[in-house]
PDB file of C-alpha atoms in Angstrom:
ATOM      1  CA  UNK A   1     111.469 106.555 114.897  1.00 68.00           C
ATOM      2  CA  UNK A   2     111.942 105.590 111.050  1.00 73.00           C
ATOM      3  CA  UNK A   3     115.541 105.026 111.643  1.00 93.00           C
ATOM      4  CA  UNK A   4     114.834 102.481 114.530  1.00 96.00           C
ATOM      5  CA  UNK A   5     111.957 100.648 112.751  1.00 96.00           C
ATOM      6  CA  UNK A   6     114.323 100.633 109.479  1.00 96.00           C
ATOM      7  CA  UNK A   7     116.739  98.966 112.009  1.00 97.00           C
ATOM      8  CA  UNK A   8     114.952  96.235 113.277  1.00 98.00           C
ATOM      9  CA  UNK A   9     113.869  95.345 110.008  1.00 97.00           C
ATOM     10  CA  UNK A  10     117.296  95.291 108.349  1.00 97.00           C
ATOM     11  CA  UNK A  11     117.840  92.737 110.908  1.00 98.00           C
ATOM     12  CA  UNK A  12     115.171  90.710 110.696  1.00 98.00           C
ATOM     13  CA  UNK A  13     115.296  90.376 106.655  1.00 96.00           C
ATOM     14  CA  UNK A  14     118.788  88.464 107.769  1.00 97.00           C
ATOM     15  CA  UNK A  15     117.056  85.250 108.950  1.00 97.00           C
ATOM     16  CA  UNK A  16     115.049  84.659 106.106  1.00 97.00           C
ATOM     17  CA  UNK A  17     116.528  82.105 103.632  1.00 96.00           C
ATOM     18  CA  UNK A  18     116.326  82.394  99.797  1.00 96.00           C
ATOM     19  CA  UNK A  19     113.090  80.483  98.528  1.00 96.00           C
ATOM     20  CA  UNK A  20     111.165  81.032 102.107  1.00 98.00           C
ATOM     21  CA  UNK A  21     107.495  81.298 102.164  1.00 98.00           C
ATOM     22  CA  UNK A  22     107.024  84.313 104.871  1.00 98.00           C
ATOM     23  CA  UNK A  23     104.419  85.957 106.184  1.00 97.00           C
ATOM     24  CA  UNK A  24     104.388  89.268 107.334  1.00 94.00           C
ATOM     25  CA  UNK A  25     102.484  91.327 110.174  1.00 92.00           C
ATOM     26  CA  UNK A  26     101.165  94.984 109.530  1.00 87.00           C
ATOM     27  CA  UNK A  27     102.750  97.981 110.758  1.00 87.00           C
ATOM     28  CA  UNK A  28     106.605  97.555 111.160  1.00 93.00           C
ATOM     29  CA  UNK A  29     106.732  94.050 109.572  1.00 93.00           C
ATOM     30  CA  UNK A  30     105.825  94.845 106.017  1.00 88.00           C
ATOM     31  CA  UNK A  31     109.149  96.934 106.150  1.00 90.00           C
ATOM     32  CA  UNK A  32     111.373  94.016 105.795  1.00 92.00           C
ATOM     33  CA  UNK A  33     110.435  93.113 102.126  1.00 87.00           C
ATOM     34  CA  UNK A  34     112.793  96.332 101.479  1.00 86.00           C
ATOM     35  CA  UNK A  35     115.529  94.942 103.308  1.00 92.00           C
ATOM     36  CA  UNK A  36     116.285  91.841 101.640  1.00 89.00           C
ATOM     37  CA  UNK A  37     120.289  90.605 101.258  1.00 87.00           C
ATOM     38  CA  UNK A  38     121.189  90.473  97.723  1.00 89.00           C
ATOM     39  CA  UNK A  39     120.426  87.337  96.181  1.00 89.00           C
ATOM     40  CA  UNK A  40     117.893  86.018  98.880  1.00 91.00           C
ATOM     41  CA  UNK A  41     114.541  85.882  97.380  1.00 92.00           C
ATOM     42  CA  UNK A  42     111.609  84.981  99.517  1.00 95.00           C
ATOM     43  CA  UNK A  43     107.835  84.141  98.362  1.00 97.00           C
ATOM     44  CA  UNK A  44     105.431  86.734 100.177  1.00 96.00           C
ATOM     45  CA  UNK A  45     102.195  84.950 101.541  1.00 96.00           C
ATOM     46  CA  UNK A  46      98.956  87.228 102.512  1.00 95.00           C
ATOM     47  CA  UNK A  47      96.225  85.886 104.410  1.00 94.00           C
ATOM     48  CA  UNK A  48      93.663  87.121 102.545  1.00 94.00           C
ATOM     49  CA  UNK A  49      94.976  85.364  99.486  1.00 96.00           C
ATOM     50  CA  UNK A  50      98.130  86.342  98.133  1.00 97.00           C
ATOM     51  CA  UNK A  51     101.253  84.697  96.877  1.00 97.00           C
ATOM     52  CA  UNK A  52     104.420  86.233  95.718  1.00 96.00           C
ATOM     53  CA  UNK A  53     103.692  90.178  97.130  1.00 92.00           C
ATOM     54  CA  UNK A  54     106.107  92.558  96.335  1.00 86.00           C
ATOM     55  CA  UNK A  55     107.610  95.391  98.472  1.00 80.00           C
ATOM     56  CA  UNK A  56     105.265  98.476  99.144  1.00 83.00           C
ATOM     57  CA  UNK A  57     104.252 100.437  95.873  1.00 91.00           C
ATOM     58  CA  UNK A  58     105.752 104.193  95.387  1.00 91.00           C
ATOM     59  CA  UNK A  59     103.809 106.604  95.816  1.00 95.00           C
ATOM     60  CA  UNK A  60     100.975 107.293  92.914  1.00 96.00           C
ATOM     61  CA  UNK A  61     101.583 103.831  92.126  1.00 96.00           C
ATOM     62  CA  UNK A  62      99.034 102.031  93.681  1.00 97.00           C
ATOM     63  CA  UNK A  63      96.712  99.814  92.529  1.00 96.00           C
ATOM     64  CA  UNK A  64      93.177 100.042  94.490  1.00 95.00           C
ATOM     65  CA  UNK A  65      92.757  96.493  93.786  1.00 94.00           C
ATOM     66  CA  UNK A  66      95.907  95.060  94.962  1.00 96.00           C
ATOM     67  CA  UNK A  67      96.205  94.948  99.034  1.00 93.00           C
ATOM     68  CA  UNK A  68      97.432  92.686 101.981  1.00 91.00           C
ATOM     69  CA  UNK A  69      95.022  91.462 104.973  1.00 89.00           C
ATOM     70  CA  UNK A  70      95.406  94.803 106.566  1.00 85.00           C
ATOM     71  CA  UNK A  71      94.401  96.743 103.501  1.00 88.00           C
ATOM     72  CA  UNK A  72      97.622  98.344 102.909  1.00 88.00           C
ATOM     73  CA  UNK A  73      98.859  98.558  98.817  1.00 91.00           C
ATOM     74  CA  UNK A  74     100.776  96.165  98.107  1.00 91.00           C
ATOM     75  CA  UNK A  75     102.639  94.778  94.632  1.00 93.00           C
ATOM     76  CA  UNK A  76     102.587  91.161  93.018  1.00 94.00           C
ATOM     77  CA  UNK A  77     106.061  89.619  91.435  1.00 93.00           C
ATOM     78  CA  UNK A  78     105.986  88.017  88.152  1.00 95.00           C
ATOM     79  CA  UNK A  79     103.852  84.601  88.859  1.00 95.00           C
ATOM     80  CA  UNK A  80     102.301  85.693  91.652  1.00 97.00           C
ATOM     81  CA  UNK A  81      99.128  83.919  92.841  1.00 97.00           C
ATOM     82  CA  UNK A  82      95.850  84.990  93.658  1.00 97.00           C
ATOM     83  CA  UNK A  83      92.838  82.396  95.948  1.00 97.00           C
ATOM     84  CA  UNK A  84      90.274  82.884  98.437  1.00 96.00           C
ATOM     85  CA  UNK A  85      91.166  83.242 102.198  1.00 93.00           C
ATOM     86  CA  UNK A  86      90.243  79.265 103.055  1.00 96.00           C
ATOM     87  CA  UNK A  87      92.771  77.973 100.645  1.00 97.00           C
ATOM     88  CA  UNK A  88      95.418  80.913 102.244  1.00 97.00           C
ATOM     89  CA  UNK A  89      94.724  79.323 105.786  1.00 97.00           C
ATOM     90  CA  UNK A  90      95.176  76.150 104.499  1.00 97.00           C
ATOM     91  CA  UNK A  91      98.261  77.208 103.558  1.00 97.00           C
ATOM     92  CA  UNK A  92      98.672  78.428 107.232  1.00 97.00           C
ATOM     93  CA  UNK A  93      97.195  75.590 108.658  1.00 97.00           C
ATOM     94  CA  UNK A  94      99.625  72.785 106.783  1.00 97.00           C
ATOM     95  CA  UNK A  95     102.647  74.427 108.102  1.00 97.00           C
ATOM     96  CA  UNK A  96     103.895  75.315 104.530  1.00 98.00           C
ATOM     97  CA  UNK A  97     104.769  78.682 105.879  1.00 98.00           C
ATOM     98  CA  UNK A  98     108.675  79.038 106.753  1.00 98.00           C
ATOM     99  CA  UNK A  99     108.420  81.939 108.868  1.00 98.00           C
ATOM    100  CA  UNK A 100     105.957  84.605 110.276  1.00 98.00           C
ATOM    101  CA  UNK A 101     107.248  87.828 111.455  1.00 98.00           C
ATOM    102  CA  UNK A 102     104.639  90.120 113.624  1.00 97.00           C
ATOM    103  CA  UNK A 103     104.505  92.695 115.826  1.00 96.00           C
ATOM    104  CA  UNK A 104     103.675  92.159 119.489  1.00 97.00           C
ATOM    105  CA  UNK A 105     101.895  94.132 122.482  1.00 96.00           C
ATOM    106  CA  UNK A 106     103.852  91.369 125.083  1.00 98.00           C
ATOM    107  CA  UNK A 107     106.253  88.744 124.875  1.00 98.00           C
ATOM    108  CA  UNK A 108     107.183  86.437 128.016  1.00 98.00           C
ATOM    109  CA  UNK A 109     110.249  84.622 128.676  1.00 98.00           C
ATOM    110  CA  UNK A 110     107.816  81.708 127.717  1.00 98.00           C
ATOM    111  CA  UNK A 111     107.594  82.441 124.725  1.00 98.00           C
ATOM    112  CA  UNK A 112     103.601  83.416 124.983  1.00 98.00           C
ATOM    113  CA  UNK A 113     102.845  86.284 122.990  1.00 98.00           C
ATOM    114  CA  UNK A 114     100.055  89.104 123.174  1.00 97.00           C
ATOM    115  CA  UNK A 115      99.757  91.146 120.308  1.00 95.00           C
ATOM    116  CA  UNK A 116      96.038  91.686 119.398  1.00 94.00           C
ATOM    117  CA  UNK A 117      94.405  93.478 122.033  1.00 93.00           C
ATOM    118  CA  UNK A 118      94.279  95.738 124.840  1.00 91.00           C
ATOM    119  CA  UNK A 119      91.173  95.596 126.313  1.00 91.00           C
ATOM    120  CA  UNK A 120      88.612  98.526 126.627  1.00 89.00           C
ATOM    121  CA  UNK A 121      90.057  99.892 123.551  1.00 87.00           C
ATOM    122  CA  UNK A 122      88.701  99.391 119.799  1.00 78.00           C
ATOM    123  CA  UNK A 123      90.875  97.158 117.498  1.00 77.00           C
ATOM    124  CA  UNK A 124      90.126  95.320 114.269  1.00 73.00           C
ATOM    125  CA  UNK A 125      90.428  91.814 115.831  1.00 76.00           C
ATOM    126  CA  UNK A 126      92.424  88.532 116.124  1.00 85.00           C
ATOM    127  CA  UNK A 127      93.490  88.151 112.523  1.00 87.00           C
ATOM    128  CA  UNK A 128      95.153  85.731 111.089  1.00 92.00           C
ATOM    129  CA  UNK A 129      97.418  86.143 113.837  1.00 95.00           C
ATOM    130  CA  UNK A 130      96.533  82.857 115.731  1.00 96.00           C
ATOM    131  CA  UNK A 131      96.795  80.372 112.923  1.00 97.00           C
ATOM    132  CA  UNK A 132     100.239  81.738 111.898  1.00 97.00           C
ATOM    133  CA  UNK A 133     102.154  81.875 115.297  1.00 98.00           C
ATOM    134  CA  UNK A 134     100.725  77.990 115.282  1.00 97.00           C
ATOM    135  CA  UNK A 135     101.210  77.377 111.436  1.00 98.00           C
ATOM    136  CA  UNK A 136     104.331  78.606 110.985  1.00 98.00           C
ATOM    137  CA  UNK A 137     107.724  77.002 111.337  1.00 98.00           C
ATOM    138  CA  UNK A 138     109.187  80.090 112.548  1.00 98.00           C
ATOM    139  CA  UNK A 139     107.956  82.820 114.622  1.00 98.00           C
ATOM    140  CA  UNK A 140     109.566  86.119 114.703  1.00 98.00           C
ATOM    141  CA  UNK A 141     108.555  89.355 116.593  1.00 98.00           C
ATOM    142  CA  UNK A 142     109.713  92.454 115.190  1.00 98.00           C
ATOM    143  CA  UNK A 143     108.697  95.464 117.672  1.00 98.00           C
ATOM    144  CA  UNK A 144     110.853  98.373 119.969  1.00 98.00           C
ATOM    145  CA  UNK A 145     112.066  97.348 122.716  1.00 98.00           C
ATOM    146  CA  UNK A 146     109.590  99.224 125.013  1.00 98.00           C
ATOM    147  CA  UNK A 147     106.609 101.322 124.596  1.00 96.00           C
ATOM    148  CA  UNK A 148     107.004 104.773 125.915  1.00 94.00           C
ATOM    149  CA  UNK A 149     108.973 103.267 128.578  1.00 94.00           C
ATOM    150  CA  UNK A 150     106.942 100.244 129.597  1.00 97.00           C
ATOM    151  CA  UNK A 151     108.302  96.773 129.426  1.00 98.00           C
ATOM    152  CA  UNK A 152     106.967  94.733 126.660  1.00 98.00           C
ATOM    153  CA  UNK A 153     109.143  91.862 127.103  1.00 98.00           C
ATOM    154  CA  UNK A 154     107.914  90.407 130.808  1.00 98.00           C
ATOM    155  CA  UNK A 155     108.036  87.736 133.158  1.00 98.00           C
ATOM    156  CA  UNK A 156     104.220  87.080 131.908  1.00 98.00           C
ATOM    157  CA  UNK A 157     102.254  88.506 129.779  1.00 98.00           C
ATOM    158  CA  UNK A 158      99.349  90.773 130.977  1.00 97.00           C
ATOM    159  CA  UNK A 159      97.643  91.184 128.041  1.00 96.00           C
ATOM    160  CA  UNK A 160      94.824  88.069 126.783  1.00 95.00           C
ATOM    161  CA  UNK A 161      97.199  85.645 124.886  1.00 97.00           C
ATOM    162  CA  UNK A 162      97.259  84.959 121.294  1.00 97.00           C
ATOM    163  CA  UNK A 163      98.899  81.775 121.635  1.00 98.00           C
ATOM    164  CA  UNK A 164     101.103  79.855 124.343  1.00 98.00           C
ATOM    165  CA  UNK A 165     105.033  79.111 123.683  1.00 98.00           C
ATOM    166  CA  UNK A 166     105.275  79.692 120.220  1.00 98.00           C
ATOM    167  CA  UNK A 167     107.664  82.716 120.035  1.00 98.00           C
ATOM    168  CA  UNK A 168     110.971  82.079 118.597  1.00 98.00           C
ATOM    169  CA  UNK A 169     113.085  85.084 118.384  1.00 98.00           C
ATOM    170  CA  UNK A 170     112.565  88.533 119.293  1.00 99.00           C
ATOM    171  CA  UNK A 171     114.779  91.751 117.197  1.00 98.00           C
ATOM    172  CA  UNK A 172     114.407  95.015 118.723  1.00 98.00           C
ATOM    173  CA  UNK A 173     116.387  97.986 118.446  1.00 98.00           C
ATOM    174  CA  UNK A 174     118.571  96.975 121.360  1.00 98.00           C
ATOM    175  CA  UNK A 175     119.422  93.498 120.221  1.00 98.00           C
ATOM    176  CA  UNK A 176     117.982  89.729 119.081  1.00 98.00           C
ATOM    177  CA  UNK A 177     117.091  87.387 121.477  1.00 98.00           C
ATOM    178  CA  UNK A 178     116.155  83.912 121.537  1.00 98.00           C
ATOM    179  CA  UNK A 179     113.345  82.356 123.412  1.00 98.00           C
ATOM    180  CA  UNK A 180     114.960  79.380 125.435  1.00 98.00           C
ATOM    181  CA  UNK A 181     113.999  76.817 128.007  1.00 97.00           C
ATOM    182  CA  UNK A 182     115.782  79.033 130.500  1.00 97.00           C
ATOM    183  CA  UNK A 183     113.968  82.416 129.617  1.00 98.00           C
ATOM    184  CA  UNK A 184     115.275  85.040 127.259  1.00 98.00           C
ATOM    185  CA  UNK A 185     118.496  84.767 125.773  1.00 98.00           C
ATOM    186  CA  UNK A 186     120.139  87.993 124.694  1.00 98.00           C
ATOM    187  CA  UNK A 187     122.585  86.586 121.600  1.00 98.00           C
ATOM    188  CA  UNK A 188     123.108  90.045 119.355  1.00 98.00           C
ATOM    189  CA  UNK A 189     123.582  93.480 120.831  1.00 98.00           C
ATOM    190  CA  UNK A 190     123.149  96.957 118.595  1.00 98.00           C
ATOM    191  CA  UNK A 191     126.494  98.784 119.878  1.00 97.00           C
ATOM    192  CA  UNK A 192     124.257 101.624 120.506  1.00 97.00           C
ATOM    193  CA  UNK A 193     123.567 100.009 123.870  1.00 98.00           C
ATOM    194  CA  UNK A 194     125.126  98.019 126.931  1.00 98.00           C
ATOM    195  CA  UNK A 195     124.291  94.864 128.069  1.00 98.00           C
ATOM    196  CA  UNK A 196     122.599  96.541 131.202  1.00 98.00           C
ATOM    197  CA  UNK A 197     120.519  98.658 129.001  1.00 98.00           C
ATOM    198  CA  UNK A 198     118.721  95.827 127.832  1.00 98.00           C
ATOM    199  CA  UNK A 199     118.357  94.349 131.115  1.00 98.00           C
ATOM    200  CA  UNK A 200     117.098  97.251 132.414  1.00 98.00           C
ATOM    201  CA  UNK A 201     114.388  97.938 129.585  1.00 98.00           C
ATOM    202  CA  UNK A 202     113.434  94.267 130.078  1.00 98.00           C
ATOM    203  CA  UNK A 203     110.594  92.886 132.510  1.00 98.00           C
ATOM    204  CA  UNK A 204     112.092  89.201 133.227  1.00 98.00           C
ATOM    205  CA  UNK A 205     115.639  88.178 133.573  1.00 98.00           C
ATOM    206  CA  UNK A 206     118.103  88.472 130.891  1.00 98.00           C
ATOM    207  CA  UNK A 207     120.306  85.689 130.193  1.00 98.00           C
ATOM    208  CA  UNK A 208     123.287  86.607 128.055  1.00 98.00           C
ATOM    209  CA  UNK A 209     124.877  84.173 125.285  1.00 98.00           C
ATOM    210  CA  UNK A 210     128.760  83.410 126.190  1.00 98.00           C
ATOM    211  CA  UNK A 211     128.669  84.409 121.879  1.00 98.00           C
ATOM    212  CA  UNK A 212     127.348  87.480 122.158  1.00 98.00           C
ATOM    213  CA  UNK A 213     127.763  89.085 118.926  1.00 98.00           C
ATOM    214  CA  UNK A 214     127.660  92.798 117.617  1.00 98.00           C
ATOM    215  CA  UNK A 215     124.096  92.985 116.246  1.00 97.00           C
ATOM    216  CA  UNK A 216     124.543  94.414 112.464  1.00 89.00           C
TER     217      UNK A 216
END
């Protein structure tokens, strides 16, 4: 399980861009600040009013008063900046985020994407979740391919939305695909799997680039 989530986020740290503002989801998206290319340096925004986070603290490290919007320890780089959550959604809001990288429950070849919710069942709530899939410039989902064999990638998502067409690009363990006008576009594959394997663990049709590449 570590090895795939350590995967996907290896991948995902590739399409940030040195001097992005990025945002990053709880749970498996907080892993990508680890994975950064040598020499790319991004500024880490937190909606509760962070900017310039760190990776995750080492163990005995942590400082109690020091944590991201989902109350996990977190560090601060050199000239990092600290303001109230209305200011951090303004942030949000004005679209000076580059990027946004979250888990999801569902993604549809739409590009509408459920990821705070499943009803009858206790959950924190919406988030900031909302105001960055619309804020940001780029949305990325960062989740397995499936959960315990169901499809989480469909023709149309089942679960209540978070927001309509705003997905970008999806990185699993089995590859990267782009949302397109024409559905989902598979345009990296992990050699670990075929073509049909992805298809198969998928809930809509698969279109596959004439480029596909060997996802790294």
């Amino acid at each position: 399980m570590a090895d795939i989530k350590e995967r996907i986020a290896k991948r995902v740290a590739m399409e940030l861009h040195d001097g992005d503002v990025v945002n990053l989801g709880i749970g498996l998206p907080t892993m990508v600040a680890n994975f950064l290319p040598e020499g790319v340096e991004i500024i880490l925004q937190s909606e509760n009013g962070i900017m310039g986070m760190g990776p995750a603290p080492s163990p005995g490290s942590e400082d109690v008063d020091v944590v991201n919007a989902g109350a996990q320890y977190v560090t601060v780089n050199p000239g990092a900046m600290f303001f109230d959550s209305a200011t951090s959604f303004g942030i949000i809001r004005g679209g000076h985020v580059d990027a946004t990288i979250l888990g999801a429950l569902e993604v549809d070849e739409k590009g509408n994407l459920s990821n705070w919710i499943v009803p009858g069942k206790m959950v924190p709530g919406m988030g900031g979740a909302m105001d960055l899939v619309i804020g940001a410039k780029k949305v990325i989902i960062a989740m397995q391919h499936t959960q315990k064999g169901k499809h989480k990638i469909l023709k149309e998502c089942t679960l209540p939305y978070t927001a309509l067409g705003v997905v970008d690009l999806i990185i699993t363990e089995m590859g990267v695909m782009e949302i397109t006008d024409g559905g989902v576009l598979l345009t990296e594959l992990h050699p670990d799997f075929t073509v049909e394997d992805v298809a198969a663990a998928t809930g809509c049709k698969l279109l596959v680039s004439p480029d596909l590449k060997e996802m790294v």
